[in-house]
Amino acid sequence: MNAESKKRIFSNRKFFALAIIIAIFIIITASISLGLLNPYWNQIIQFACIITISALGLNLIYGYTGQFSLGHAAFYGIGAYCSALITKTFHGLGALSFIIGLVTAIILVAVIAFLIGLPILRLKSDYLGIATLGFGIIVKVLFDNADAVIPALGGSRGMLGIPKFTIFPLTYLIFVISIIVIRNFVFSDIGRSCISIREDDIAADCVGVNTTKYKTIGFVFGSIFAGIAGVLYAHLYSFLHPSNFDFLKSIDVLLIVVLGGLGSISGTIIAAIVWTFLLEGLRVVLPPQILDWRLVIYPLVLIIIMLIKPMGIGSGMEFGFIKPEERKSSKQNVKQL
Amino acid sequence: MSYFLQQLINGLQLGFVYALIALGYTMVYGIVRLINFAHGDVFMVGAYLGFYALALYHLPFPLAILFAMAGCAILGISIEKLAYRPLRNAPRISALITAIGVSLFLEYFSSLKFVFGPNYLAYPRPFEVCTYQIGSVCISNIQILVFGVSIVLLVFLQFIVQKTKTGMAMRAVSYDKDTAKLMGINVDYIISVTFGIGSALAGAGGVLYGIAYPQIHPFMGIMPGLKAFVAAVLGGIGSIPGAMIGALIMGVVETLCSAYISSTMRDAFAFSILIIVLLVKPAGILGKKEIEKV
């Protein structure tokens, strides 16, 4: 391949990506309106997008910044409950209430993530995992008891009657925007500082990276995506229950991130979609007698993958259009050296 | 006052069960630096083994508890051999995620119909429950049994770790694995023994838990497992007396919280303690502070 053709591919890459994004949108929207996809599968597709957004957030925290978090479902839940409460209260405003809900949820999640992250992120690896796990359990217990303070939240009986705002075009739009924002974040200066912390935080500290600041930025930013995913989730199913945001839900997202590959946006997207469809697909395919095996198979897959590839399947790999465009001149310099 | 003392005894009962689980965590963490998430599920398997021994085979209680302990020891050693040993030199997080995988596998596998089944089961009691009045508080023979068995096992464990050659090797491996190897200690064997002893204690804990709180199901291990881990961290992970103290504190705090504040909030309290301890004294009550090296 000569230099000329290489240049053309690079400049066309964004258009290519845009074309794929629009093509997928048209195909799915058309199938929904033609009735090829029933409402059940429509919901599953949206759920796959939602879980991807959440997993991308965790990948930012764990895969890129190296901070082991087991409390991701807590932020997912905070986003969901906050937005649900607002849209239920202001349901007269229609779509505007959703926007208010989304913005408030993002702000609330960011503030809580900041307040929690600032002290907790001083801890290292396992201990950080355990502390965030503790935070996740505390938040779940608070959801269980929330009806004592705000009856509309429903507590352990669950929250009913949340207006349905999540439709496919909206989920897809937020899904695409999330990928673009995270991609740009990862390849920015902040993202590179975060990656340096993942590689070795003491060394990063020694070369002048403000590790506390970037750890907190990574954590808050990643948690916001969990919150956004929660908002979409609340308005997709119109019912929330504290058990939807327990410890196991944090693990689900962690599995996606780890299987897809730490520090890989493409891997996370593929893993989240494959995982969702595998779980749902097995439900359809497997005969009812061995349906329970579904949940036995997936921890086994996880263990086997960990034994074979401890960093996940797609670690460090990216689709072409997600990678930053390399400048040709700098690449030539490297070659000369 | 008598209500308080009564709750204190109930708390100690829970605390001793936590202590049996926490010792497994603390021993394993002290040696391989791994949070064995599957430990809570080994506890669950122990409870079920005890259930089968008591309800189906009608074994006497001492044999039932030994049966559960032996079964769990085999399970623990197999988990270590199959899942953790290949990852000995991998990043620590991979081992941790494998542990989560093993935990989920045990839970869902146990809830399959032909294994233990997904339902709640009522635990058989090997003898009639009777309570004794001591001063203003009541103590049941089940509580005496829990205290007695736990204390015997703890003394036995302390004897193994402090007086026997294997115990000395365990201490050496936890102090410095590479040097221990140079001194001719079979590190893999010692790690297996550690998993075996830790899991056997968890199995005994499972049987006692089943008798004291007579209801079991395949997911019963999650919360006691996590709380026992909190107890181990609270006491200083790697320290056996620390795990004891931490577990008793956890049991008492949890019971008092249920009694005086709200029983639905007790998990939140347990984990708040964890976060506060980690922030204030990350090495725990009896732990040694480690210096971070580059």
Short mmCIF file of N, CA and C in Angstrom, two decimals, chain A residues 62 68 70 119-120 122-128 130-135 137-138 141-142 144-145 200 202-203 206 247-248 251-252 254-255 258 262 289 292-293 295-300 302-303 306-307 310-311, chain B residues 29 33-35 37 82-83 86-87 90-94 96-98 100-102 104-105 107-109 111-114 219 222-223 226 229 233 237 262 264-265 267-268 271-272 274-275 278-279 282 292-294:
data_model
loop_
_atom_site.label_atom_id
_atom_site.label_comp_id
_atom_site.label_asym_id
_atom_site.label_seq_id
_atom_site.Cartn_x
_atom_site.Cartn_y
_atom_site.Cartn_z
N TYR A 62 -12.07 1.69 35.02
CA TYR A 62 -11.22 0.54 35.30
C TYR A 62 -10.23 0.28 34.16
N PHE A 68 -10.20 0.01 40.27
CA PHE A 68 -11.11 -1.12 40.31
C PHE A 68 -12.39 -0.73 41.03
N LEU A 70 -16.36 -1.66 41.99
CA LEU A 70 -17.43 -2.66 42.02
C LEU A 70 -18.76 -2.01 42.38
N PRO A 119 -12.35 10.84 48.69
CA PRO A 119 -11.66 10.07 49.74
C PRO A 119 -11.31 8.65 49.32
N ILE A 120 -12.22 7.97 48.61
CA ILE A 120 -12.09 6.53 48.38
C ILE A 120 -10.97 6.20 47.40
N ARG A 122 -8.11 7.09 47.19
CA ARG A 122 -6.76 6.96 47.74
C ARG A 122 -6.40 5.49 47.92
N LEU A 123 -7.43 4.64 48.01
CA LEU A 123 -7.19 3.22 48.24
C LEU A 123 -6.70 2.56 46.96
N LYS A 124 -6.01 1.42 47.14
CA LYS A 124 -5.43 0.73 45.99
C LYS A 124 -6.15 -0.57 45.68
N SER A 125 -6.12 -0.97 44.46
CA SER A 125 -6.68 -2.19 43.87
C SER A 125 -7.78 -2.88 44.68
N ASP A 126 -7.44 -3.98 45.37
CA ASP A 126 -8.47 -4.76 46.06
C ASP A 126 -9.27 -3.92 47.04
N TYR A 127 -8.56 -3.10 47.79
CA TYR A 127 -9.23 -2.31 48.81
C TYR A 127 -10.20 -1.33 48.20
N LEU A 128 -9.81 -0.75 47.06
CA LEU A 128 -10.73 0.17 46.38
C LEU A 128 -11.95 -0.61 45.91
N ILE A 130 -13.25 -3.25 47.25
CA ILE A 130 -14.10 -3.57 48.40
C ILE A 130 -14.84 -2.33 48.89
N ALA A 131 -14.16 -1.18 48.89
CA ALA A 131 -14.82 0.04 49.36
C ALA A 131 -15.95 0.43 48.41
N THR A 132 -15.72 0.32 47.09
CA THR A 132 -16.78 0.68 46.15
C THR A 132 -17.92 -0.35 46.23
N LEU A 133 -17.55 -1.59 46.48
CA LEU A 133 -18.58 -2.62 46.69
C LEU A 133 -19.45 -2.24 47.89
N GLY A 134 -18.79 -1.82 48.96
CA GLY A 134 -19.52 -1.37 50.15
C GLY A 134 -20.43 -0.21 49.82
N PHE A 135 -19.92 0.74 49.05
CA PHE A 135 -20.74 1.90 48.65
C PHE A 135 -21.97 1.42 47.87
N ILE A 137 -23.48 -1.43 48.06
CA ILE A 137 -24.46 -2.09 48.93
C ILE A 137 -25.20 -1.06 49.78
N ILE A 138 -24.46 -0.04 50.25
CA ILE A 138 -25.12 1.01 51.04
C ILE A 138 -26.21 1.69 50.20
N VAL A 141 -29.24 -0.46 49.90
CA VAL A 141 -30.04 -0.45 51.13
C VAL A 141 -30.83 0.85 51.24
N LEU A 142 -30.20 1.96 50.81
CA LEU A 142 -30.92 3.24 50.86
C LEU A 142 -32.10 3.23 49.89
N ASP A 144 -33.80 0.62 49.13
CA ASP A 144 -34.79 -0.23 49.79
C ASP A 144 -35.60 0.56 50.82
N ASN A 145 -34.95 1.51 51.46
CA ASN A 145 -35.61 2.26 52.52
C ASN A 145 -36.05 3.65 52.09
N ASP A 200 1.15 2.83 35.99
CA ASP A 200 1.88 2.85 37.27
C ASP A 200 1.63 4.19 37.94
N ILE A 202 2.46 5.41 40.84
CA ILE A 202 3.56 6.06 41.56
C ILE A 202 4.50 6.71 40.54
N ALA A 203 4.78 5.98 39.45
CA ALA A 203 5.63 6.55 38.41
C ALA A 203 4.97 7.77 37.78
N CYS A 206 5.44 10.63 39.92
CA CYS A 206 6.82 11.12 39.88
C CYS A 206 7.09 12.03 38.69
N PHE A 247 -25.39 -5.66 43.89
CA PHE A 247 -24.01 -6.07 43.67
C PHE A 247 -23.84 -6.86 42.37
N LEU A 248 -24.79 -7.76 42.08
CA LEU A 248 -24.65 -8.60 40.88
C LEU A 248 -24.72 -7.77 39.60
N ILE A 251 -21.40 -6.50 38.86
CA ILE A 251 -20.56 -7.57 38.33
C ILE A 251 -20.86 -7.79 36.85
N ASP A 252 -22.14 -7.73 36.47
CA ASP A 252 -22.50 -7.90 35.06
C ASP A 252 -21.70 -6.95 34.18
N LEU A 254 -19.00 -5.35 34.94
CA LEU A 254 -17.57 -5.65 35.05
C LEU A 254 -17.19 -6.79 34.11
N LEU A 255 -18.04 -7.81 34.04
CA LEU A 255 -17.76 -8.93 33.15
C LEU A 255 -17.64 -8.45 31.71
N VAL A 258 -14.36 -6.63 31.26
CA VAL A 258 -13.19 -7.50 31.32
C VAL A 258 -13.13 -8.42 30.10
N LEU A 262 -9.77 -4.78 28.68
CA LEU A 262 -9.56 -3.54 29.43
C LEU A 262 -8.92 -2.52 28.49
N GLN A 289 -36.04 -27.10 29.99
CA GLN A 289 -35.47 -27.95 31.04
C GLN A 289 -34.08 -27.48 31.45
N ASP A 292 -31.99 -23.08 33.15
CA ASP A 292 -31.23 -22.62 34.32
C ASP A 292 -29.73 -22.67 34.07
N TRP A 293 -29.32 -23.47 33.13
CA TRP A 293 -27.89 -23.60 32.84
C TRP A 293 -27.31 -22.31 32.28
N LEU A 295 -27.27 -19.38 33.39
CA LEU A 295 -26.51 -18.59 34.36
C LEU A 295 -25.32 -19.37 34.90
N VAL A 296 -25.24 -20.67 34.60
CA VAL A 296 -24.06 -21.43 35.00
C VAL A 296 -22.98 -21.28 33.94
N ILE A 297 -23.46 -21.17 32.68
CA ILE A 297 -22.51 -21.12 31.57
C ILE A 297 -21.67 -19.84 31.64
N TYR A 298 -22.33 -18.71 31.97
CA TYR A 298 -21.56 -17.50 31.81
C TYR A 298 -20.45 -17.27 32.83
N PRO A 299 -20.61 -17.66 34.11
CA PRO A 299 -19.41 -17.59 34.95
C PRO A 299 -18.30 -18.53 34.47
N LEU A 300 -18.70 -19.68 33.91
CA LEU A 300 -17.68 -20.62 33.40
C LEU A 300 -16.90 -19.98 32.26
N LEU A 302 -16.48 -16.87 31.80
CA LEU A 302 -15.63 -15.85 32.41
C LEU A 302 -14.35 -16.44 32.97
N ILE A 303 -14.47 -17.55 33.72
CA ILE A 303 -13.29 -18.16 34.33
C ILE A 303 -12.33 -18.63 33.24
N MET A 306 -10.57 -15.79 31.61
CA MET A 306 -9.56 -15.22 32.50
C MET A 306 -8.31 -16.09 32.53
N LEU A 307 -8.51 -17.43 32.52
CA LEU A 307 -7.36 -18.33 32.58
C LEU A 307 -6.55 -18.24 31.28
N PRO A 310 -5.76 -13.26 30.60
CA PRO A 310 -6.06 -12.51 31.82
C PRO A 310 -6.42 -11.04 31.60
N MET A 311 -6.06 -10.45 30.47
CA MET A 311 -6.41 -9.04 30.25
C MET A 311 -7.68 -8.89 29.40
N TYR B 29 -5.81 -14.55 52.22
CA TYR B 29 -5.27 -13.25 51.80
C TYR B 29 -3.85 -13.08 52.31
N ARG B 33 -2.50 -13.16 48.79
CA ARG B 33 -2.96 -11.81 48.47
C ARG B 33 -4.15 -11.85 47.50
N LEU B 34 -5.12 -12.70 47.81
CA LEU B 34 -6.28 -12.81 46.93
C LEU B 34 -7.54 -12.75 47.78
N ILE B 35 -8.49 -11.87 47.40
CA ILE B 35 -9.80 -11.89 48.05
C ILE B 35 -10.57 -13.04 47.44
N PHE B 37 -13.47 -14.47 46.73
CA PHE B 37 -14.90 -14.17 46.74
C PHE B 37 -15.74 -15.44 46.85
N LEU B 82 -7.79 -25.58 40.40
CA LEU B 82 -8.32 -25.40 39.05
C LEU B 82 -8.34 -23.94 38.62
N ALA B 83 -8.73 -23.05 39.55
CA ALA B 83 -9.00 -21.69 39.12
C ALA B 83 -7.90 -20.70 39.50
N PRO B 86 -3.40 -21.50 38.20
CA PRO B 86 -2.87 -21.05 36.91
C PRO B 86 -2.66 -19.55 36.84
N LEU B 87 -3.29 -18.80 37.75
CA LEU B 87 -3.19 -17.34 37.69
C LEU B 87 -2.23 -16.79 38.75
N ALA B 90 -0.34 -14.02 37.27
CA ALA B 90 -1.10 -13.06 36.46
C ALA B 90 -1.37 -11.82 37.30
N PRO B 91 -1.86 -10.72 36.68
CA PRO B 91 -2.22 -9.55 37.49
C PRO B 91 -3.23 -9.93 38.57
N ARG B 92 -3.13 -9.28 39.73
CA ARG B 92 -3.99 -9.65 40.85
C ARG B 92 -5.47 -9.52 40.53
N ILE B 93 -5.78 -8.52 39.68
CA ILE B 93 -7.18 -8.29 39.37
C ILE B 93 -7.77 -9.48 38.60
N SER B 94 -6.97 -10.13 37.74
CA SER B 94 -7.50 -11.27 37.00
C SER B 94 -7.89 -12.38 37.96
N LEU B 96 -8.82 -11.96 41.00
CA LEU B 96 -10.01 -11.50 41.72
C LEU B 96 -11.26 -11.72 40.88
N ILE B 97 -11.16 -11.44 39.58
CA ILE B 97 -12.32 -11.61 38.71
C ILE B 97 -12.63 -13.10 38.55
N THR B 98 -11.59 -13.92 38.50
CA THR B 98 -11.82 -15.36 38.47
C THR B 98 -12.55 -15.80 39.74
N ILE B 100 -14.62 -14.05 41.49
CA ILE B 100 -16.03 -13.66 41.32
C ILE B 100 -16.73 -14.68 40.42
N GLY B 101 -16.02 -15.11 39.36
CA GLY B 101 -16.59 -16.10 38.45
C GLY B 101 -16.88 -17.40 39.17
N VAL B 102 -15.93 -17.85 39.99
CA VAL B 102 -16.12 -19.10 40.74
C VAL B 102 -17.32 -18.95 41.67
N LEU B 104 -19.98 -16.94 41.36
CA LEU B 104 -21.24 -16.99 40.62
C LEU B 104 -21.53 -18.41 40.15
N PHE B 105 -20.47 -19.10 39.73
CA PHE B 105 -20.67 -20.47 39.25
C PHE B 105 -21.23 -21.34 40.36
N GLU B 107 -22.90 -20.44 42.98
CA GLU B 107 -24.27 -20.07 43.32
C GLU B 107 -25.27 -20.63 42.32
N TYR B 108 -25.00 -20.38 41.04
CA TYR B 108 -25.99 -20.79 40.04
C TYR B 108 -25.98 -22.30 39.84
N PHE B 109 -24.79 -22.91 39.97
CA PHE B 109 -24.74 -24.35 39.83
C PHE B 109 -25.51 -25.00 40.98
N SER B 111 -27.99 -23.80 42.53
CA SER B 111 -29.44 -23.61 42.46
C SER B 111 -30.07 -24.41 41.33
N LEU B 112 -29.28 -25.20 40.59
CA LEU B 112 -29.88 -26.11 39.62
C LEU B 112 -30.67 -27.18 40.37
N LYS B 113 -31.71 -27.67 39.69
CA LYS B 113 -32.64 -28.57 40.40
C LYS B 113 -31.97 -29.85 40.89
N PHE B 114 -31.04 -30.41 40.08
CA PHE B 114 -30.48 -31.69 40.49
C PHE B 114 -29.32 -31.53 41.47
N PHE B 219 -28.13 -18.80 47.60
CA PHE B 219 -27.49 -17.48 47.60
C PHE B 219 -27.22 -16.97 49.01
N ILE B 222 -23.67 -15.02 50.06
CA ILE B 222 -23.16 -13.73 49.58
C ILE B 222 -22.95 -12.76 50.74
N MET B 223 -24.03 -12.50 51.48
CA MET B 223 -23.94 -11.46 52.52
C MET B 223 -23.03 -11.87 53.67
N LEU B 226 -19.48 -11.53 52.44
CA LEU B 226 -18.98 -10.16 52.34
C LEU B 226 -18.73 -9.57 53.73
N PHE B 229 -15.68 -10.87 55.21
CA PHE B 229 -14.52 -10.21 54.63
C PHE B 229 -14.31 -8.84 55.27
N VAL B 233 -11.00 -7.44 57.18
CA VAL B 233 -10.33 -6.17 56.91
C VAL B 233 -10.31 -5.31 58.16
N ILE B 237 -6.18 -7.52 57.83
CA ILE B 237 -6.22 -8.75 57.06
C ILE B 237 -4.87 -9.45 57.12
N SER B 262 -32.72 -0.10 62.93
CA SER B 262 -33.64 -0.65 61.95
C SER B 262 -32.98 -1.86 61.33
N THR B 264 -33.57 -3.20 58.51
CA THR B 264 -33.29 -3.10 57.07
C THR B 264 -32.04 -2.27 56.80
N MET B 265 -31.61 -1.52 57.81
CA MET B 265 -30.45 -0.66 57.59
C MET B 265 -29.14 -1.34 58.01
N ASP B 267 -27.21 -3.73 56.90
CA ASP B 267 -26.15 -3.93 55.91
C ASP B 267 -25.44 -2.62 55.61
N ALA B 268 -26.23 -1.54 55.54
CA ALA B 268 -25.63 -0.23 55.28
C ALA B 268 -24.65 0.12 56.39
N PHE B 271 -21.33 -1.93 56.11
CA PHE B 271 -20.41 -1.49 55.07
C PHE B 271 -19.92 -0.07 55.29
N SER B 272 -20.70 0.73 56.03
CA SER B 272 -20.18 2.05 56.41
C SER B 272 -18.97 1.88 57.30
N LEU B 274 -16.91 -0.54 57.21
CA LEU B 274 -15.82 -0.93 56.32
C LEU B 274 -15.16 0.29 55.69
N ILE B 275 -15.99 1.17 55.11
CA ILE B 275 -15.42 2.31 54.39
C ILE B 275 -14.66 3.21 55.37
N LEU B 278 -11.38 1.58 56.29
CA LEU B 278 -10.41 1.64 55.20
C LEU B 278 -9.81 3.02 55.07
N LEU B 279 -10.65 4.04 55.31
CA LEU B 279 -10.15 5.41 55.13
C LEU B 279 -9.27 5.84 56.29
N PRO B 282 -6.26 1.88 57.09
CA PRO B 282 -6.42 0.88 56.04
C PRO B 282 -5.87 -0.49 56.44
N GLU B 292 4.55 0.99 50.29
CA GLU B 292 4.37 0.81 48.85
C GLU B 292 5.72 0.97 48.15
N LYS B 293 6.06 -0.04 47.32
CA LYS B 293 7.30 0.05 46.57
C LYS B 293 7.00 0.26 45.10
N VAL B 294 7.90 0.92 44.38
CA VAL B 294 7.67 1.17 42.95
C VAL B 294 8.10 -0.07 42.17
#
